[in-house]
PDB file of C-alpha atoms in Angstrom:
ATOM      1  CA  MET W   1     -29.319  22.137   9.385  1.00  0.00           C
ATOM      2  CA  LYS W   2     -28.870  19.141  11.900  1.00  0.00           C
ATOM      3  CA  ARG W   3     -25.842  18.377  13.598  1.00  0.00           C
ATOM      4  CA  GLU W   4     -24.592  14.463  13.402  1.00  0.00           C
ATOM      5  CA  SER W   5     -23.194  13.231  16.282  1.00  0.00           C
ATOM      6  CA  ALA W   6     -20.169  11.882  17.276  1.00  0.00           C
ATOM      7  CA  PRO W   7     -20.610   7.939  17.108  1.00  0.00           C
ATOM      8  CA  SER W   8     -22.942   8.288  13.700  1.00  0.00           C
ATOM      9  CA  ARG W   9     -19.945  10.716  12.228  1.00  0.00           C
ATOM     10  CA  ILE W  10     -16.810   7.979  13.510  1.00  0.00           C
ATOM     11  CA  THR W  11     -19.330   5.246  11.796  1.00  0.00           C
ATOM     12  CA  SER W  12     -19.386   7.421   8.356  1.00  0.00           C
ATOM     13  CA  VAL W  13     -15.633   7.805   8.605  1.00  0.00           C
ATOM     14  CA  GLY W  14     -15.009   4.266   9.415  1.00  0.00           C
ATOM     15  CA  SER W  15     -17.426   3.247   6.632  1.00  0.00           C
ATOM     16  CA  SER W  16     -15.411   5.853   3.881  1.00  0.00           C
ATOM     17  CA  CYS W  17     -12.516   3.668   5.250  1.00  0.00           C
ATOM     18  CA  ALA W  18     -13.580   0.562   4.808  1.00  0.00           C
ATOM     19  CA  LEU W  19     -14.908   1.463   0.969  1.00  0.00           C
ATOM     20  CA  LEU W  20     -11.372   3.172   0.356  1.00  0.00           C
ATOM     21  CA  TRP W  21      -9.471  -0.172   1.754  1.00  0.00           C
ATOM     22  CA  SER W  22     -11.778  -2.736  -0.614  1.00  0.00           C
ATOM     23  CA  ALA W  23     -11.527  -0.428  -3.836  1.00  0.00           C
ATOM     24  CA  GLY W  24      -7.750  -0.413  -3.690  1.00  0.00           C
ATOM     25  CA  THR W  25      -7.483  -4.232  -2.507  1.00  0.00           C
ATOM     26  CA  ALA W  26     -10.198  -5.122  -5.615  1.00  0.00           C
ATOM     27  CA  ALA W  27      -7.078  -2.883  -7.431  1.00  0.00           C
ATOM     28  CA  ALA W  28      -4.607  -4.934  -6.284  1.00  0.00           C
ATOM     29  CA  ILE W  29      -7.070  -7.840  -7.405  1.00  0.00           C
ATOM     30  CA  ALA W  30      -7.286  -7.377 -10.712  1.00  0.00           C
ATOM     31  CA  GLN W  31      -3.452  -6.957 -11.453  1.00  0.00           C
ATOM     32  CA  THR W  32      -2.486 -10.171 -13.059  1.00  0.00           C
ATOM     33  CA  THR W  33       1.462 -10.294 -13.559  1.00  0.00           C
ATOM     34  CA  ALA W  34       3.744  -9.654 -10.701  1.00  0.00           C
ATOM     35  CA  PRO W  35       5.965  -6.491 -11.445  1.00  0.00           C
ATOM     36  CA  PRO W  36       9.920  -7.467 -11.589  1.00  0.00           C
ATOM     37  CA  GLU W  37      11.106  -7.265  -8.597  1.00  0.00           C
ATOM     38  CA  ALA W  38       8.790  -9.298  -6.488  1.00  0.00           C
ATOM     39  CA  PRO W  39      10.342 -11.981  -5.076  1.00  0.00           C
ATOM     40  CA  ALA W  40       9.725 -15.765  -6.562  1.00  0.00           C
ATOM     41  CA  THR W  41       8.253 -16.827  -3.149  1.00  0.00           C
ATOM     42  CA  LEU W  42       5.117 -13.955  -3.259  1.00  0.00           C
ATOM     43  CA  ASN W  43       2.079 -13.869  -6.154  1.00  0.00           C
ATOM     44  CA  ALA W  44       0.689 -10.919  -7.257  1.00  0.00           C
ATOM     45  CA  PHE W  45      -1.321 -10.476  -5.419  1.00  0.00           C
ATOM     46  CA  ASP W  46       0.637 -11.199  -2.012  1.00  0.00           C
ATOM     47  CA  PHE W  47       3.466  -8.953  -3.368  1.00  0.00           C
ATOM     48  CA  ASN W  48       1.292  -5.825  -4.034  1.00  0.00           C
ATOM     49  CA  PHE W  49      -0.661  -6.557  -0.476  1.00  0.00           C
ATOM     50  CA  VAL W  50       3.038  -6.658   2.156  1.00  0.00           C
ATOM     51  CA  GLY W  51       3.744  -2.998  -0.012  1.00  0.00           C
ATOM     52  CA  GLN W  52       0.242  -1.755   0.865  1.00  0.00           C
ATOM     53  CA  ALA W  53       0.862  -2.794   4.351  1.00  0.00           C
ATOM     54  CA  ASN W  54       4.281  -1.678   4.622  1.00  0.00           C
ATOM     55  CA  VAL W  55       3.715   2.028   3.240  1.00  0.00           C
ATOM     56  CA  GLY W  56      -0.132   2.511   4.308  1.00  0.00           C
ATOM     57  CA  ALA W  57       0.042   0.985   8.127  1.00  0.00           C
ATOM     58  CA  PRO W  58       3.025   3.692   9.151  1.00  0.00           C
ATOM     59  CA  PHE W  59       0.629   6.484   7.582  1.00  0.00           C
ATOM     60  CA  GLN W  60      -2.634   5.735   9.281  1.00  0.00           C
ATOM     61  CA  VAL W  61      -1.096   5.023  12.798  1.00  0.00           C
ATOM     62  CA  ASP W  62       0.832   8.670  12.573  1.00  0.00           C
ATOM     63  CA  SER W  63      -2.519   9.705  11.360  1.00  0.00           C
ATOM     64  CA  GLY W  64      -3.658   8.008  14.628  1.00  0.00           C
ATOM     65  CA  ARG W  65      -0.983   9.722  16.942  1.00  0.00           C
ATOM     66  CA  LEU W  66      -1.753  13.447  15.036  1.00  0.00           C
ATOM     67  CA  ALA W  67      -5.387  13.029  15.766  1.00  0.00           C
ATOM     68  CA  GLU W  68      -4.932  11.338  18.789  1.00  0.00           C
ATOM     69  CA  THR W  69      -3.740  15.230  19.809  1.00  0.00           C
ATOM     70  CA  LYS W  70      -4.556  17.688  17.865  1.00  0.00           C
ATOM     71  CA  ALA W  71      -9.178  16.309  18.107  1.00  0.00           C
ATOM     72  CA  THR W  72     -11.246  18.386  19.567  1.00  0.00           C
ATOM     73  CA  SER W  73     -13.451  15.461  20.691  1.00  0.00           C
ATOM     74  CA  ALA W  74     -12.876  12.575  23.436  1.00  0.00           C
ATOM     75  CA  ALA W  75     -15.138  10.057  20.510  1.00  0.00           C
ATOM     76  CA  ILE W  76     -12.371  10.966  17.639  1.00  0.00           C
ATOM     77  CA  ARG W  77      -9.983  10.704  20.229  1.00  0.00           C
ATOM     78  CA  SER W  78     -11.186   7.229  21.160  1.00  0.00           C
ATOM     79  CA  TYR W  79     -10.847   6.126  17.289  1.00  0.00           C
ATOM     80  CA  ALA W  80      -7.677   7.691  16.845  1.00  0.00           C
ATOM     81  CA  HIS W  81      -6.311   5.592  20.144  1.00  0.00           C
ATOM     82  CA  LEU W  82      -7.937   2.481  18.506  1.00  0.00           C
ATOM     83  CA  MET W  83      -6.351   3.038  14.929  1.00  0.00           C
ATOM     84  CA  VAL W  84      -3.105   3.387  16.716  1.00  0.00           C
ATOM     85  CA  THR W  85      -2.927   0.957  19.199  1.00  0.00           C
ATOM     86  CA  THR W  86      -4.890  -2.081  16.437  1.00  0.00           C
ATOM     87  CA  HIS W  87      -2.153  -1.224  13.486  1.00  0.00           C
ATOM     88  CA  ILE W  88       1.149  -1.537  15.204  1.00  0.00           C
ATOM     89  CA  PRO W  89       0.347  -5.054  16.320  1.00  0.00           C
ATOM     90  CA  VAL W  90      -0.025  -6.011  12.486  1.00  0.00           C
ATOM     91  CA  VAL W  91       2.402  -4.085  11.438  1.00  0.00           C
ATOM     92  CA  ASP W  92       4.991  -5.677  14.275  1.00  0.00           C
ATOM     93  CA  ALA W  93       3.535  -9.668  13.459  1.00  0.00           C
ATOM     94  CA  LEU W  94       3.575  -9.097   9.522  1.00  0.00           C
ATOM     95  CA  ASN W  95       7.335  -7.479   9.698  1.00  0.00           C
ATOM     96  CA  VAL W  96       8.170 -11.202  11.810  1.00  0.00           C
ATOM     97  CA  ILE W  97       6.432 -13.439   8.841  1.00  0.00           C
ATOM     98  CA  LEU W  98       8.212 -11.303   6.213  1.00  0.00           C
ATOM     99  CA  LYS W  99      11.968 -11.846   8.117  1.00  0.00           C
ATOM    100  CA  GLN W 100      11.138 -15.522   9.019  1.00  0.00           C
ATOM    101  CA  LYS W 101      10.527 -16.348   4.939  1.00  0.00           C
ATOM    102  CA  SER W 102      13.118 -13.620   4.084  1.00  0.00           C
ATOM    103  CA  ILE W 103      11.026 -11.542   2.308  1.00  0.00           C
ATOM    104  CA  ILE W 104      12.256  -7.891   1.443  1.00  0.00           C
ATOM    105  CA  PRO W 105       9.095  -5.409   0.751  1.00  0.00           C
ATOM    106  CA  SER W 106       8.868  -3.387  -2.270  1.00  0.00           C
ATOM    107  CA  SER W 107       9.279   0.953  -0.527  1.00  0.00           C
ATOM    108  CA  THR W 108       6.637   1.591  -3.448  1.00  0.00           C
ATOM    109  CA  LEU W 109       3.345   0.730  -4.918  1.00  0.00           C
ATOM    110  CA  THR W 110       3.044  -0.529  -8.136  1.00  0.00           C
ATOM    111  CA  ARG W 111       0.343  -0.292 -10.654  1.00  0.00           C
TER     112      ARG W 111
END
C-alpha cells in the first residue's frame, strides 16, 4: 500500500472541508423563510450565515488548537495553526459588525 505525502493528505482534508462548507451554504440558500426569531434587519440567508459562523467558528478554532498540540506531523500542526490564526480575526470582525448593527445572533442553527 502506497502512503500519501503529508501535503497530499492536507490538500485532501482541505478539499473535504470546502465541500462540506459549500453543502452547508447551499442548504442555507435553499431556506426561503426566516425563522421567527430572525431580526427584521437580516434576511433568512444572512441570519443563517451569522448563526453558522457563531456556532462553527469557535469549534474550528478549538479543533485547530487541539490539533496544534496533538498532531504528530509538522504539516498538520502547521495547518492547524493556520486554522486558528485565520478564524479568530474573522470571528472578531463579524462580532464588531453585529455590535455596530445591534444584531444579536442566534445561538442555535435552524432547519
